[in-house]
């Protein structure tokens, strides 16, 4: 399986199941495939399993059965495989999870040095170019607590991008932000999408989906209820549950 | 620290097991070969119980007697400590500055001193100065055999009576400082709103305490109090230094006589473990029971 | 006057200096004076011979312009050395145990819990005896090291609880972020978790140091010549029980109260965290 050059799908999820203690079935025979460069948006009510699905993709959550293959590497018990996947999959969290005791550049440099084994100079170069890209180079030597929520999230995106991942996961990246700051973060995400990054985005921001997503999945109860393009969802949703959910968020 | 719930054998498991194995082998080797130690676990039995030819029964020997003394010291010591602790605890939250100062000084003095030094001072002070004044020694010696036997069971035999009581008072005053803080914290943890509500309902200070504050505070005080009892069981070992014949003291005595160091201290440690662990279990049961009846 | 109980908040906003305060302080000083008087007269009456004038030479000697420490202060220096080494080792034991308890390795968790239960349920005195009379001959270590080892194993168990609580108090998101960046467990502890945890742990760890100083007195039972042992030796020679023990107690009090002040200052300063 490995060694093939142009893979068709960069993420292959095949009938994964996950049950939490207490009997909650977060994912039920869930399957999907994501192409390189595709922007997949996942929507659904809370408890539908969308965050769980995302967190299974880089190993934060363990699946009970089924298989996940990222860029040809299976997510199994092999430590090397898991490490490779974590390098190739970047994640942006709802609560940012920046390291408060490190400055912005230190936050972004750290993994580059430890995981990608770059030198101080190489890391610093990448960090500054990323900070420019997300629009806050002047905050390089500040501590996270001195930044606004939107700025912190942009640093978090830069931190994940610094490892040059092949896939970026966004777990409700703007849900914890004040409304006036959502835009600046979404702008960064849109730029990334347009540059061809493979993205799986859990969000409620349908405007974002409309602009850059290739496909939208609506999840409920751990399964895919409906999927299609954004236009499909706006103009012609099929399922009752889909219509109900959309009427609540739009 | 992350998520894998499957029980696997990790590298750390292997490393640790090997290290432990090497360690155990090394120690056993050093003990038997290097020190020429003659193991004699059987000898321990005779220090637990011995056959008394006079009464033709098995009577407790040094170790068991030491154990009983430790239990007595812990029990009565805790009772005394609770008395001191409650009084001083109320002092510490009193509206009178004088009382607060007294309470605070009591706690700070004791908590900033090693227990050993405190016991040295107080035991000497109490046994040499206070006991003669109270005539404790005379009391027990001139008591009827029945009274003597009674006190012998719950406290100590006549020869050791004054010394045990002195040690008891010293331990009680010492642990009382810690209980003071437990009581204080427990009462202060009751929200202001309880005080305010009962105040506006016209309760007097006494009524506030008796019907509103204390019933709630008691629940919060009991667990740490039980913990303090367990602490006292361990702290009672200190009085072995002033020759009170509790468990650790008996340990040193037997060691001096027989040199069976490993057996003795293993056994003594095991006895303490049994005491504390059974108390901890009882406390856990108590906490579950209390939580259920809420 | 219907004053409710004095809450910590009320107390912190300062004493109200009025007539009752003045009298309370006066009453307190009076109480101390009365107690001191009673003790003094009582002991004299029972034949005790107070000899305070003999005490200073046990603290220090000042002759010909050279200043030498007397036996008591020498003992204090030994206490400090024991405490310093004990702290270092206790921290090491505590950190390893905390990490073991948090690890995935079954053996590590069992070892850590076994160690903790053993240490926390037996008296320090018995542990000192066991280490000195049993383990020291076996391992070939000498008296002072056995004492330091016993103390650090003991305090290490309590330190491990403090450390573990501090580590666990770090928000789970930090672990998740580090995981998603591909950092190993070791890297995560070293660069992310422990640096944040240590900051919050300094006050309780300093309290641990205070405990260590007090517990170090117990090594006098195996004739290590720290402060308490020196005290016992002098008392045995001179029978000045009260004078010497009050002096020794005062020394411990001064040291621990100073350290407690340090802890309070730290707690205030470290509230201003990033």
PDB file of N, CA, C and O in Angstrom, chain B residues 193-224:
ATOM      1  N   UNK B 193     -23.570  33.113  54.159  1.00  0.00           N
ATOM      2  CA  UNK B 193     -25.025  33.187  54.042  1.00  0.00           C
ATOM      3  C   UNK B 193     -25.773  32.453  55.137  1.00  0.00           C
ATOM      4  O   UNK B 193     -26.847  32.877  55.559  1.00  0.00           O
ATOM      5  N   UNK B 194     -25.159  31.360  55.623  1.00  0.00           N
ATOM      6  CA  UNK B 194     -25.807  30.623  56.704  1.00  0.00           C
ATOM      7  C   UNK B 194     -25.862  31.472  57.972  1.00  0.00           C
ATOM      8  O   UNK B 194     -26.871  31.485  58.689  1.00  0.00           O
ATOM      9  N   UNK B 195     -24.748  32.148  58.264  1.00  0.00           N
ATOM     10  CA  UNK B 195     -24.708  33.032  59.413  1.00  0.00           C
ATOM     11  C   UNK B 195     -25.734  34.149  59.244  1.00  0.00           C
ATOM     12  O   UNK B 195     -26.486  34.481  60.167  1.00  0.00           O
ATOM     13  N   UNK B 196     -25.737  34.739  58.058  1.00  0.00           N
ATOM     14  CA  UNK B 196     -26.605  35.883  57.834  1.00  0.00           C
ATOM     15  C   UNK B 196     -28.069  35.483  57.920  1.00  0.00           C
ATOM     16  O   UNK B 196     -28.888  36.172  58.536  1.00  0.00           O
ATOM     17  N   UNK B 197     -28.393  34.358  57.317  1.00  0.00           N
ATOM     18  CA  UNK B 197     -29.791  33.923  57.341  1.00  0.00           C
ATOM     19  C   UNK B 197     -30.254  33.668  58.766  1.00  0.00           C
ATOM     20  O   UNK B 197     -31.306  34.147  59.179  1.00  0.00           O
ATOM     21  N   UNK B 198     -29.456  32.925  59.525  1.00  0.00           N
ATOM     22  CA  UNK B 198     -29.882  32.615  60.893  1.00  0.00           C
ATOM     23  C   UNK B 198     -29.906  33.861  61.749  1.00  0.00           C
ATOM     24  O   UNK B 198     -30.728  34.003  62.649  1.00  0.00           O
ATOM     25  N   UNK B 199     -28.999  34.771  61.470  1.00  0.00           N
ATOM     26  CA  UNK B 199     -28.977  36.039  62.213  1.00  0.00           C
ATOM     27  C   UNK B 199     -30.266  36.808  61.987  1.00  0.00           C
ATOM     28  O   UNK B 199     -30.895  37.290  62.927  1.00  0.00           O
ATOM     29  N   UNK B 200     -30.646  36.916  60.696  1.00  0.00           N
ATOM     30  CA  UNK B 200     -31.859  37.680  60.416  1.00  0.00           C
ATOM     31  C   UNK B 200     -33.102  36.984  60.963  1.00  0.00           C
ATOM     32  O   UNK B 200     -34.138  37.616  61.164  1.00  0.00           O
ATOM     33  N   UNK B 201     -33.015  35.687  61.193  1.00  0.00           N
ATOM     34  CA  UNK B 201     -34.144  34.981  61.781  1.00  0.00           C
ATOM     35  C   UNK B 201     -34.178  35.135  63.290  1.00  0.00           C
ATOM     36  O   UNK B 201     -35.054  34.594  63.950  1.00  0.00           O
ATOM     37  N   UNK B 202     -33.178  35.870  63.812  1.00  0.00           N
ATOM     38  CA  UNK B 202     -33.228  36.157  65.239  1.00  0.00           C
ATOM     39  C   UNK B 202     -32.503  35.165  66.129  1.00  0.00           C
ATOM     40  O   UNK B 202     -32.653  35.209  67.347  1.00  0.00           O
ATOM     41  N   UNK B 203     -31.706  34.291  65.548  1.00  0.00           N
ATOM     42  CA  UNK B 203     -30.985  33.321  66.376  1.00  0.00           C
ATOM     43  C   UNK B 203     -29.915  34.023  67.191  1.00  0.00           C
ATOM     44  O   UNK B 203     -29.265  34.950  66.719  1.00  0.00           O
ATOM     45  N   UNK B 204     -29.692  33.559  68.417  1.00  0.00           N
ATOM     46  CA  UNK B 204     -28.551  34.052  69.181  1.00  0.00           C
ATOM     47  C   UNK B 204     -27.316  33.337  68.669  1.00  0.00           C
ATOM     48  O   UNK B 204     -27.396  32.361  67.936  1.00  0.00           O
ATOM     49  N   UNK B 205     -26.154  33.849  69.095  1.00  0.00           N
ATOM     50  CA  UNK B 205     -24.899  33.243  68.647  1.00  0.00           C
ATOM     51  C   UNK B 205     -24.894  31.754  68.968  1.00  0.00           C
ATOM     52  O   UNK B 205     -24.522  30.913  68.155  1.00  0.00           O
ATOM     53  N   UNK B 206     -25.289  31.434  70.192  1.00  0.00           N
ATOM     54  CA  UNK B 206     -25.305  30.030  70.611  1.00  0.00           C
ATOM     55  C   UNK B 206     -26.230  29.212  69.712  1.00  0.00           C
ATOM     56  O   UNK B 206     -25.896  28.129  69.265  1.00  0.00           O
ATOM     57  N   UNK B 207     -27.416  29.771  69.419  1.00  0.00           N
ATOM     58  CA  UNK B 207     -28.368  29.041  68.597  1.00  0.00           C
ATOM     59  C   UNK B 207     -27.854  28.874  67.169  1.00  0.00           C
ATOM     60  O   UNK B 207     -28.046  27.829  66.544  1.00  0.00           O
ATOM     61  N   UNK B 208     -27.187  29.917  66.686  1.00  0.00           N
ATOM     62  CA  UNK B 208     -26.615  29.804  65.356  1.00  0.00           C
ATOM     63  C   UNK B 208     -25.680  28.605  65.301  1.00  0.00           C
ATOM     64  O   UNK B 208     -25.746  27.768  64.404  1.00  0.00           O
ATOM     65  N   UNK B 209     -24.777  28.582  66.293  1.00  0.00           N
ATOM     66  CA  UNK B 209     -23.792  27.509  66.324  1.00  0.00           C
ATOM     67  C   UNK B 209     -24.476  26.158  66.428  1.00  0.00           C
ATOM     68  O   UNK B 209     -24.226  25.240  65.668  1.00  0.00           O
ATOM     69  N   UNK B 210     -25.374  26.065  67.422  1.00  0.00           N
ATOM     70  CA  UNK B 210     -25.923  24.761  67.766  1.00  0.00           C
ATOM     71  C   UNK B 210     -26.800  24.190  66.671  1.00  0.00           C
ATOM     72  O   UNK B 210     -26.757  23.008  66.383  1.00  0.00           O
ATOM     73  N   UNK B 211     -27.630  25.029  66.028  1.00  0.00           N
ATOM     74  CA  UNK B 211     -28.621  24.474  65.116  1.00  0.00           C
ATOM     75  C   UNK B 211     -28.274  24.616  63.641  1.00  0.00           C
ATOM     76  O   UNK B 211     -28.790  23.886  62.811  1.00  0.00           O
ATOM     77  N   UNK B 212     -27.429  25.599  63.320  1.00  0.00           N
ATOM     78  CA  UNK B 212     -27.173  25.838  61.900  1.00  0.00           C
ATOM     79  C   UNK B 212     -25.731  25.501  61.512  1.00  0.00           C
ATOM     80  O   UNK B 212     -25.490  24.709  60.613  1.00  0.00           O
ATOM     81  N   UNK B 213     -24.788  26.130  62.226  1.00  0.00           N
ATOM     82  CA  UNK B 213     -23.395  26.036  61.786  1.00  0.00           C
ATOM     83  C   UNK B 213     -22.770  24.691  62.130  1.00  0.00           C
ATOM     84  O   UNK B 213     -22.271  23.983  61.261  1.00  0.00           O
ATOM     85  N   UNK B 214     -22.803  24.339  63.420  1.00  0.00           N
ATOM     86  CA  UNK B 214     -22.107  23.126  63.837  1.00  0.00           C
ATOM     87  C   UNK B 214     -22.593  21.861  63.140  1.00  0.00           C
ATOM     88  O   UNK B 214     -21.778  21.053  62.706  1.00  0.00           O
ATOM     89  N   UNK B 215     -23.912  21.653  63.023  1.00  0.00           N
ATOM     90  CA  UNK B 215     -24.336  20.421  62.341  1.00  0.00           C
ATOM     91  C   UNK B 215     -23.715  20.295  60.956  1.00  0.00           C
ATOM     92  O   UNK B 215     -23.314  19.208  60.539  1.00  0.00           O
ATOM     93  N   UNK B 216     -23.613  21.409  60.241  1.00  0.00           N
ATOM     94  CA  UNK B 216     -22.995  21.347  58.918  1.00  0.00           C
ATOM     95  C   UNK B 216     -21.492  21.195  59.026  1.00  0.00           C
ATOM     96  O   UNK B 216     -20.865  20.476  58.249  1.00  0.00           O
ATOM     97  N   UNK B 217     -20.897  21.890  59.999  1.00  0.00           N
ATOM     98  CA  UNK B 217     -19.441  21.840  60.122  1.00  0.00           C
ATOM     99  C   UNK B 217     -18.962  20.449  60.498  1.00  0.00           C
ATOM    100  O   UNK B 217     -17.939  19.978  60.007  1.00  0.00           O
ATOM    101  N   UNK B 218     -19.740  19.769  61.369  1.00  0.00           N
ATOM    102  CA  UNK B 218     -19.320  18.450  61.830  1.00  0.00           C
ATOM    103  C   UNK B 218     -19.068  17.532  60.639  1.00  0.00           C
ATOM    104  O   UNK B 218     -18.082  16.805  60.582  1.00  0.00           O
ATOM    105  N   UNK B 219     -19.953  17.594  59.640  1.00  0.00           N
ATOM    106  CA  UNK B 219     -19.777  16.724  58.482  1.00  0.00           C
ATOM    107  C   UNK B 219     -18.465  16.975  57.776  1.00  0.00           C
ATOM    108  O   UNK B 219     -17.833  16.058  57.265  1.00  0.00           O
ATOM    109  N   UNK B 220     -18.051  18.255  57.744  1.00  0.00           N
ATOM    110  CA  UNK B 220     -16.812  18.546  57.041  1.00  0.00           C
ATOM    111  C   UNK B 220     -15.599  18.248  57.895  1.00  0.00           C
ATOM    112  O   UNK B 220     -14.502  18.093  57.392  1.00  0.00           O
ATOM    113  N   UNK B 221     -15.804  18.214  59.200  1.00  0.00           N
ATOM    114  CA  UNK B 221     -14.680  18.010  60.108  1.00  0.00           C
ATOM    115  C   UNK B 221     -14.349  16.533  60.266  1.00  0.00           C
ATOM    116  O   UNK B 221     -13.197  16.175  60.454  1.00  0.00           O
ATOM    117  N   UNK B 222     -15.372  15.680  60.187  1.00  0.00           N
ATOM    118  CA  UNK B 222     -15.121  14.267  60.504  1.00  0.00           C
ATOM    119  C   UNK B 222     -14.039  13.590  59.670  1.00  0.00           C
ATOM    120  O   UNK B 222     -13.175  12.919  60.235  1.00  0.00           O
ATOM    121  N   UNK B 223     -14.045  13.725  58.340  1.00  0.00           N
ATOM    122  CA  UNK B 223     -12.982  13.030  57.600  1.00  0.00           C
ATOM    123  C   UNK B 223     -11.570  13.449  58.011  1.00  0.00           C
ATOM    124  O   UNK B 223     -10.754  12.582  58.324  1.00  0.00           O
ATOM    125  N   UNK B 224     -11.235  14.759  58.003  1.00  0.00           N
ATOM    126  CA  UNK B 224      -9.878  15.096  58.430  1.00  0.00           C
ATOM    127  C   UNK B 224      -9.612  14.706  59.879  1.00  0.00           C
ATOM    128  O   UNK B 224      -8.471  14.391  60.239  1.00  0.00           O
TER     129      UNK B 224
END
